[in-house]
Amino acid sequence: MGGSASGRRVTAADVARSLGVSRATVGFVLNNTPGQTISEATRERVLAEAGRLGYRPHRQAQALRRGSSRLVLLVLPDWPIEFTMRRHLEEASLALDEAGYSLVTYTRHEFGRTRPLWELLAPSVVLGFTPFDSDEIASMRACGVTDVFPTPEHAERFFESSAFTAGPRLQVEHLRARGHERLAFAASPDPRLSPLVERRARVAEEAAGEIDVVTVDHRDDSAFAAVRRWRSQGRTGVVAYNDDAAAAVIGAAVRDGLDVPGDLSVIGHDDSPLARVFLPSISSIRLDPVNVGRYWAGLALLHAEGKPVDSEESPDVDAAVIVRESTGD
């Protein structure tokens, strides 16, 4: 933040007063307003004096004048930011930057005590991975935010996309193709992930017909108990929620003297760096981050530019099985 020696923000009026020119002239130069007949000499004087005084543009004031802050606020639920999510966010940020917008992320905590970020930033658009409730939407409206998505009527929209359904189906198909008829599902213990875990487990069960869902945690003996349970049930294939859950199962199986994939085949999800370096390496599902990230960026731009949005449209994801040692190369 620029400012005078007194700590007060330096304004365009200060620059104009220092040079003895009109406030309008300084505004035209600093905002690079087209169609003005300001000489190059005057332009250079204004820019030099603004720099000398430490002028910095007041972004919120500019946003009010333009009617847009060119900020997109993406509100995340209280989920851990895992490998795939980071890739989605990186791609969305890049796509928005190409269009002249900045992406800001904000995490909603169930018992959070801070003011919502939309009350402080005046974003052009607020997007969420999960729907906003009526109190949140009322708060946004009170702050002048008019473009909000999704609303409560779109509660199932994102969770029905292929971002959540393609992977578990491919996991089941991959294990079935290798002769595994009785399957299990290794769930994450993180309670924040329960909506995602439940969704993937349900899709896997629909594809498999019947599946035994057990939570595994590398920090305790739950993975050992799960492996022994599945072996007693004659289950030979494990669909894991993510690569961390897959690693917990594989580690327990190997320490119990089982051969992976001979006695138990395990496939993870997300194709994280862990999957490549773990021993044995973990077969996994790779999701193309481009489509999901650019889907969210495109949705934000449609809202920002006042264009119609197809409420039934959902992101399509290119998903692929990356075969490694845990299911047999």
CSV table of C-alpha atoms in Angstrom, one decimal:
chain,number,residue,atom,x,y,z
A,1,MET,CA,0.0,0.0,0.0
A,2,GLY,CA,1.4,3.4,-1.0
A,3,GLY,CA,1.1,6.4,1.3
A,4,SER,CA,2.5,9.7,2.4
A,5,ALA,CA,4.9,10.2,5.3
A,6,SER,CA,1.9,10.5,7.6
A,7,GLY,CA,0.7,7.0,6.6
A,8,ARG,CA,-2.3,8.3,4.7
A,9,ARG,CA,-2.9,6.7,1.3
A,10,VAL,CA,-1.7,8.8,-1.6
A,11,THR,CA,-4.6,9.6,-3.9
A,12,ALA,CA,-4.8,10.8,-7.5
A,13,ALA,CA,-5.9,14.2,-6.1
A,14,ASP,CA,-2.6,14.4,-4.3
A,15,VAL,CA,-0.7,13.8,-7.6
A,16,ALA,CA,-2.8,16.4,-9.3
A,17,ARG,CA,-2.2,19.0,-6.6
A,18,SER,CA,1.5,18.4,-6.6
A,19,LEU,CA,1.7,18.9,-10.4
A,20,GLY,CA,-0.8,21.7,-10.6
A,21,VAL,CA,-2.9,19.9,-13.1
A,22,SER,CA,-6.6,18.8,-13.0
A,23,ARG,CA,-7.7,15.7,-11.1
A,24,ALA,CA,-9.3,14.6,-14.4
A,25,THR,CA,-6.0,14.7,-16.2
A,26,VAL,CA,-4.3,12.5,-13.6
A,27,GLY,CA,-7.3,10.1,-13.6
A,28,PHE,CA,-7.1,9.8,-17.4
A,29,VAL,CA,-3.4,9.0,-17.3
A,30,LEU,CA,-3.5,6.6,-14.3
A,31,ASN,CA,-6.5,4.7,-15.7
A,32,ASN,CA,-5.1,4.7,-19.2
A,33,THR,CA,-8.4,6.1,-20.4
A,34,PRO,CA,-8.7,5.8,-24.2
A,35,GLY,CA,-9.7,8.6,-26.5
A,36,GLN,CA,-8.0,11.4,-24.5
A,37,THR,CA,-5.7,14.1,-26.1
A,38,ILE,CA,-3.2,14.2,-23.3
A,39,SER,CA,0.4,14.9,-24.5
A,40,GLU,CA,3.1,12.4,-23.9
A,41,ALA,CA,5.1,14.9,-21.9
A,42,THR,CA,2.1,15.4,-19.5
A,43,ARG,CA,1.6,11.7,-19.3
A,44,GLU,CA,5.2,11.1,-18.3
A,45,ARG,CA,5.1,13.8,-15.7
A,46,VAL,CA,2.0,12.3,-14.1
A,47,LEU,CA,3.4,8.8,-14.0
A,48,ALA,CA,6.8,10.1,-12.6
A,49,GLU,CA,5.1,12.1,-9.9
A,50,ALA,CA,2.7,9.3,-9.0
A,51,GLY,CA,5.8,7.0,-8.6
A,52,ARG,CA,7.7,9.6,-6.5
A,53,LEU,CA,4.7,10.1,-4.1
A,54,GLY,CA,4.1,6.4,-3.8
A,55,TYR,CA,0.7,6.3,-5.4
A,56,ARG,CA,-1.0,2.9,-5.6
A,57,PRO,CA,-4.4,2.4,-7.2
A,58,HIS,CA,-7.3,1.9,-4.9
A,59,ARG,CA,-8.6,-1.4,-6.3
A,60,GLN,CA,-12.0,-1.3,-4.5
A,61,ALA,CA,-12.7,2.3,-5.8
A,62,GLN,CA,-11.7,1.2,-9.3
A,63,ALA,CA,-14.0,-1.7,-9.1
A,64,LEU,CA,-16.9,0.5,-8.1
A,65,ARG,CA,-16.2,2.8,-11.0
A,66,ARG,CA,-15.9,-0.1,-13.5
A,67,GLY,CA,-18.7,-2.1,-11.9
A,68,SER,CA,-16.4,-5.1,-11.7
A,69,SER,CA,-13.4,-6.0,-9.5
A,70,ARG,CA,-12.3,-8.7,-12.0
A,71,LEU,CA,-11.9,-11.0,-9.0
A,72,VAL,CA,-13.5,-14.4,-8.9
A,73,LEU,CA,-13.9,-15.8,-5.4
A,74,LEU,CA,-14.0,-19.6,-5.3
A,75,VAL,CA,-15.3,-20.8,-2.0
A,76,LEU,CA,-14.0,-24.2,-1.0
A,77,PRO,CA,-15.6,-26.5,1.6
A,78,ASP,CA,-13.4,-27.6,4.5
A,79,TRP,CA,-11.6,-30.3,2.5
A,80,PRO,CA,-7.9,-31.0,2.5
A,81,ILE,CA,-6.3,-29.6,-0.6
A,82,GLU,CA,-5.1,-32.8,-2.2
A,83,PHE,CA,-3.1,-33.4,-5.3
A,84,THR,CA,-5.9,-33.4,-7.9
A,85,MET,CA,-7.7,-30.4,-6.3
A,86,ARG,CA,-4.4,-28.4,-6.5
A,87,ARG,CA,-4.2,-29.2,-10.2
A,88,HIS,CA,-7.8,-28.1,-10.8
A,89,LEU,CA,-7.2,-24.8,-9.0
A,90,GLU,CA,-4.0,-24.2,-10.9
A,91,GLU,CA,-5.7,-24.7,-14.2
A,92,ALA,CA,-8.7,-22.5,-13.2
A,93,SER,CA,-6.4,-19.7,-12.1
A,94,LEU,CA,-4.4,-19.8,-15.3
A,95,ALA,CA,-7.6,-19.8,-17.5
A,96,LEU,CA,-9.0,-16.8,-15.6
A,97,ASP,CA,-5.7,-14.9,-15.7
A,98,GLU,CA,-5.7,-15.3,-19.5
A,99,ALA,CA,-9.1,-13.6,-19.5
A,100,GLY,CA,-7.9,-10.8,-17.2
A,101,TYR,CA,-9.4,-12.0,-14.0
A,102,SER,CA,-7.8,-13.1,-10.7
A,103,LEU,CA,-8.8,-16.2,-8.8
A,104,VAL,CA,-9.0,-16.0,-5.0
A,105,THR,CA,-9.9,-19.1,-2.9
A,106,TYR,CA,-11.5,-19.0,0.5
A,107,THR,CA,-12.2,-22.0,2.7
A,108,ARG,CA,-15.4,-22.2,4.7
A,109,HIS,CA,-14.8,-23.7,8.2
A,110,GLU,CA,-17.8,-25.1,10.0
A,111,PHE,CA,-17.1,-23.1,13.2
A,112,GLY,CA,-15.1,-20.3,11.5
A,113,ARG,CA,-15.2,-16.9,13.3
A,114,THR,CA,-13.7,-14.7,10.6
A,115,ARG,CA,-15.9,-12.5,8.3
A,116,PRO,CA,-16.6,-14.2,4.9
A,117,LEU,CA,-14.1,-13.0,2.3
A,118,TRP,CA,-16.9,-11.8,0.0
A,119,GLU,CA,-17.6,-9.1,2.5
A,120,LEU,CA,-14.1,-7.7,2.1
A,121,LEU,CA,-13.2,-8.2,-1.5
A,122,ALA,CA,-16.2,-7.1,-3.6
A,123,PRO,CA,-15.7,-10.0,-6.0
A,124,SER,CA,-17.3,-10.0,-9.5
A,125,VAL,CA,-18.5,-13.6,-9.1
A,126,VAL,CA,-18.7,-16.0,-6.2
A,127,LEU,CA,-18.5,-19.7,-7.0
A,128,GLY,CA,-18.7,-22.7,-4.7
A,129,PHE,CA,-17.9,-26.4,-4.9
A,130,THR,CA,-21.0,-27.0,-2.8
A,131,PRO,CA,-24.2,-24.9,-2.7
A,132,PHE,CA,-24.5,-21.8,-0.5
A,133,ASP,CA,-27.2,-21.7,2.1
A,134,SER,CA,-29.8,-18.9,2.3
A,135,ASP,CA,-27.9,-17.0,5.0
A,136,GLU,CA,-24.7,-16.9,2.9
A,137,ILE,CA,-26.5,-15.8,-0.2
A,138,ALA,CA,-28.3,-13.0,1.8
A,139,SER,CA,-24.9,-11.9,3.1
A,140,MET,CA,-23.5,-11.8,-0.5
A,141,ARG,CA,-26.5,-9.9,-1.8
A,142,ALA,CA,-26.1,-7.4,1.1
A,143,CYS,CA,-22.5,-6.8,-0.1
A,144,GLY,CA,-23.6,-6.2,-3.6
A,145,VAL,CA,-22.5,-9.5,-5.0
A,146,THR,CA,-25.2,-10.5,-7.6
A,147,ASP,CA,-23.4,-13.4,-9.4
A,148,VAL,CA,-23.4,-16.5,-7.2
A,149,PHE,CA,-23.3,-20.1,-8.2
A,150,PRO,CA,-24.4,-22.7,-7.2
A,151,THR,CA,-27.6,-21.9,-5.4
A,152,PRO,CA,-29.4,-24.4,-3.2
A,153,GLU,CA,-31.5,-25.7,-6.1
A,154,HIS,CA,-28.3,-27.0,-7.7
A,155,ALA,CA,-27.3,-29.1,-4.7
A,156,GLU,CA,-26.5,-32.3,-6.6
A,157,ARG,CA,-25.1,-30.7,-9.7
A,158,PHE,CA,-21.3,-30.9,-9.1
A,159,PHE,CA,-21.4,-34.3,-7.4
A,160,GLU,CA,-23.2,-35.9,-10.4
A,161,SER,CA,-20.4,-34.8,-12.8
A,162,SER,CA,-17.9,-37.3,-14.2
A,163,ALA,CA,-15.3,-35.7,-11.8
A,164,PHE,CA,-16.8,-37.9,-9.2
A,165,THR,CA,-18.2,-40.9,-11.1
A,166,ALA,CA,-15.7,-41.7,-13.8
A,167,GLY,CA,-12.9,-42.8,-11.5
A,168,PRO,CA,-14.7,-45.4,-9.3
A,169,ARG,CA,-16.3,-47.0,-12.4
A,170,LEU,CA,-12.9,-47.4,-14.1
A,171,GLN,CA,-11.4,-48.8,-10.9
A,172,VAL,CA,-14.1,-51.5,-10.7
A,173,GLU,CA,-13.8,-52.3,-14.4
A,174,HIS,CA,-10.0,-52.6,-14.2
A,175,LEU,CA,-10.2,-55.1,-11.3
A,176,ARG,CA,-13.0,-57.0,-12.9
A,177,ALA,CA,-11.0,-57.3,-16.1
A,178,ARG,CA,-8.2,-59.0,-14.1
A,179,GLY,CA,-10.6,-61.6,-12.7
A,180,HIS,CA,-11.5,-60.0,-9.4
A,181,GLU,CA,-15.2,-60.6,-8.7
A,182,ARG,CA,-15.5,-59.9,-5.0
A,183,LEU,CA,-14.3,-56.3,-4.3
A,184,ALA,CA,-13.8,-54.1,-1.3
A,185,PHE,CA,-13.6,-50.3,-0.9
A,186,ALA,CA,-11.0,-48.6,1.3
A,187,ALA,CA,-12.4,-45.3,2.6
A,188,SER,CA,-10.5,-42.3,3.9
A,189,PRO,CA,-10.8,-41.6,7.7
A,190,ASP,CA,-10.9,-37.8,7.2
A,191,PRO,CA,-14.4,-36.7,8.3
A,192,ARG,CA,-14.1,-33.6,6.1
A,193,LEU,CA,-14.0,-35.9,3.0
A,194,SER,CA,-17.1,-37.9,3.9
A,195,PRO,CA,-19.3,-36.5,1.1
A,196,LEU,CA,-16.7,-37.3,-1.5
A,197,VAL,CA,-15.9,-40.7,0.1
A,198,GLU,CA,-19.6,-41.7,0.2
A,199,ARG,CA,-20.1,-40.6,-3.4
A,200,ARG,CA,-17.1,-42.6,-4.8
A,201,ALA,CA,-18.1,-45.6,-2.6
A,202,ARG,CA,-21.7,-45.5,-3.9
A,203,VAL,CA,-20.6,-45.3,-7.5
A,204,ALA,CA,-18.1,-48.2,-7.0
A,205,GLU,CA,-20.9,-50.3,-5.4
A,206,GLU,CA,-23.3,-49.5,-8.3
A,207,ALA,CA,-20.6,-50.7,-10.7
A,208,ALA,CA,-19.6,-53.8,-8.7
A,209,GLY,CA,-23.0,-54.9,-7.6
A,210,GLU,CA,-21.8,-55.5,-4.0
A,211,ILE,CA,-18.8,-54.1,-2.2
A,212,ASP,CA,-17.5,-54.1,1.3
A,213,VAL,CA,-16.7,-50.5,2.5
A,214,VAL,CA,-14.2,-50.2,5.3
A,215,THR,CA,-12.3,-47.1,6.6
A,216,VAL,CA,-8.5,-47.5,6.7
A,217,ASP,CA,-6.0,-45.3,8.4
A,218,HIS,CA,-2.2,-45.7,8.2
A,219,ARG,CA,-1.9,-44.3,11.7
A,220,ASP,CA,-3.5,-47.3,13.4
A,221,ASP,CA,-4.2,-51.0,12.8
A,222,SER,CA,-7.4,-50.4,10.8
A,223,ALA,CA,-5.8,-51.4,7.5
A,224,PHE,CA,-4.5,-54.7,8.9
A,225,ALA,CA,-8.0,-55.5,10.2
A,226,ALA,CA,-9.5,-54.6,6.9
A,227,VAL,CA,-7.1,-56.8,4.9
A,228,ARG,CA,-7.7,-59.7,7.2
A,229,ARG,CA,-11.5,-59.2,7.0
A,230,TRP,CA,-11.4,-59.1,3.2
A,231,ARG,CA,-9.3,-62.2,2.9
A,232,SER,CA,-11.7,-64.1,5.1
A,233,GLN,CA,-14.5,-63.0,2.8
A,234,GLY,CA,-12.7,-64.1,-0.3
A,235,ARG,CA,-12.2,-60.6,-1.6
A,236,THR,CA,-9.2,-60.2,-3.8
A,237,GLY,CA,-9.6,-56.7,-5.3
A,238,VAL,CA,-9.6,-53.3,-3.5
A,239,VAL,CA,-10.9,-50.0,-4.8
A,240,ALA,CA,-9.3,-47.3,-2.7
A,241,TYR,CA,-10.7,-43.8,-2.3
A,242,ASN,CA,-7.3,-42.3,-3.1
A,243,ASP,CA,-3.7,-43.2,-3.3
A,244,ASP,CA,-3.1,-42.7,0.5
A,245,ALA,CA,-5.8,-45.3,1.3
A,246,ALA,CA,-4.3,-47.6,-1.3
A,247,ALA,CA,-0.9,-47.3,0.3
A,248,ALA,CA,-2.3,-48.0,3.7
A,249,VAL,CA,-3.9,-51.2,2.4
A,250,ILE,CA,-0.9,-52.3,0.4
A,251,GLY,CA,1.4,-51.7,3.4
A,252,ALA,CA,-0.7,-53.8,5.7
A,253,ALA,CA,-1.1,-56.6,3.2
A,254,VAL,CA,2.7,-56.8,2.5
A,255,ARG,CA,3.5,-56.7,6.3
A,256,ASP,CA,1.0,-59.6,6.7
A,257,GLY,CA,2.9,-61.6,4.2
A,258,LEU,CA,0.6,-61.3,1.3
A,259,ASP,CA,1.6,-60.8,-2.3
A,260,VAL,CA,0.4,-57.7,-4.0
A,261,PRO,CA,-1.1,-58.2,-6.6
A,262,GLY,CA,-1.0,-62.0,-6.4
A,263,ASP,CA,-3.1,-62.3,-3.2
A,264,LEU,CA,-4.7,-58.8,-3.2
A,265,SER,CA,-4.9,-56.3,-6.0
A,266,VAL,CA,-5.3,-52.6,-5.1
A,267,ILE,CA,-6.1,-49.6,-7.2
A,268,GLY,CA,-5.9,-46.0,-6.0
A,269,HIS,CA,-7.3,-42.7,-7.3
A,270,ASP,CA,-5.8,-39.4,-8.2
A,271,ASP,CA,-2.4,-40.6,-9.6
A,272,SER,CA,-0.5,-38.6,-7.0
A,273,PRO,CA,3.3,-38.7,-6.8
A,274,LEU,CA,3.0,-41.2,-4.0
A,275,ALA,CA,1.5,-43.7,-6.5
A,276,ARG,CA,4.7,-43.7,-8.6
A,277,VAL,CA,7.3,-44.0,-5.8
A,278,PHE,CA,5.5,-46.4,-3.4
A,279,LEU,CA,6.7,-50.0,-3.4
A,280,PRO,CA,5.0,-51.8,-5.0
A,281,SER,CA,3.9,-48.9,-7.2
A,282,ILE,CA,0.2,-48.1,-7.1
A,283,SER,CA,-2.1,-48.5,-10.0
A,284,SER,CA,-4.3,-45.4,-10.0
A,285,ILE,CA,-6.9,-43.2,-11.8
A,286,ARG,CA,-5.5,-40.1,-13.5
A,287,LEU,CA,-8.0,-37.3,-14.0
A,288,ASP,CA,-7.2,-34.6,-16.5
A,289,PRO,CA,-7.2,-31.4,-14.5
A,290,VAL,CA,-7.7,-29.2,-17.6
A,291,ASN,CA,-11.4,-29.8,-18.1
A,292,VAL,CA,-12.5,-29.3,-14.5
A,293,GLY,CA,-10.3,-26.3,-13.9
A,294,ARG,CA,-11.3,-24.6,-17.2
A,295,TYR,CA,-15.0,-25.6,-16.6
A,296,TRP,CA,-15.0,-23.5,-13.4
A,297,ALA,CA,-13.1,-20.7,-15.0
A,298,GLY,CA,-15.6,-20.7,-17.9
A,299,LEU,CA,-18.5,-20.7,-15.6
A,300,ALA,CA,-17.1,-17.7,-13.7
A,301,LEU,CA,-16.6,-15.8,-17.0
A,302,LEU,CA,-20.1,-16.4,-18.2
A,303,HIS,CA,-21.4,-15.0,-14.9
A,304,ALA,CA,-19.0,-12.1,-14.9
A,305,GLU,CA,-20.0,-11.1,-18.5
A,306,GLY,CA,-23.7,-11.6,-17.9
A,307,LYS,CA,-24.1,-14.4,-20.4
A,308,PRO,CA,-26.6,-17.3,-20.0
A,309,VAL,CA,-25.4,-20.3,-18.0
A,310,ASP,CA,-26.7,-23.8,-18.7
A,311,SER,CA,-27.6,-25.0,-15.2
A,312,GLU,CA,-27.7,-28.6,-16.4
A,313,GLU,CA,-24.2,-28.5,-17.8
A,314,SER,CA,-21.5,-30.2,-15.7
A,315,PRO,CA,-17.7,-30.7,-16.2
A,316,ASP,CA,-16.6,-33.6,-18.3
A,317,VAL,CA,-13.4,-35.2,-17.1
A,318,ASP,CA,-10.9,-37.4,-19.1
A,319,ALA,CA,-10.1,-40.2,-16.7
A,320,ALA,CA,-7.7,-43.1,-17.4
A,321,VAL,CA,-6.3,-46.1,-15.5
A,322,ILE,CA,-2.6,-45.9,-14.9
A,323,VAL,CA,-1.5,-49.5,-14.5
A,324,ARG,CA,1.4,-50.2,-12.1
A,325,GLU,CA,2.6,-53.1,-9.9
A,326,SER,CA,-0.3,-53.1,-7.4
A,327,THR,CA,-2.6,-54.6,-10.0
A,328,GLY,CA,0.0,-56.1,-12.3
A,329,ASP,CA,1.9,-54.4,-15.1
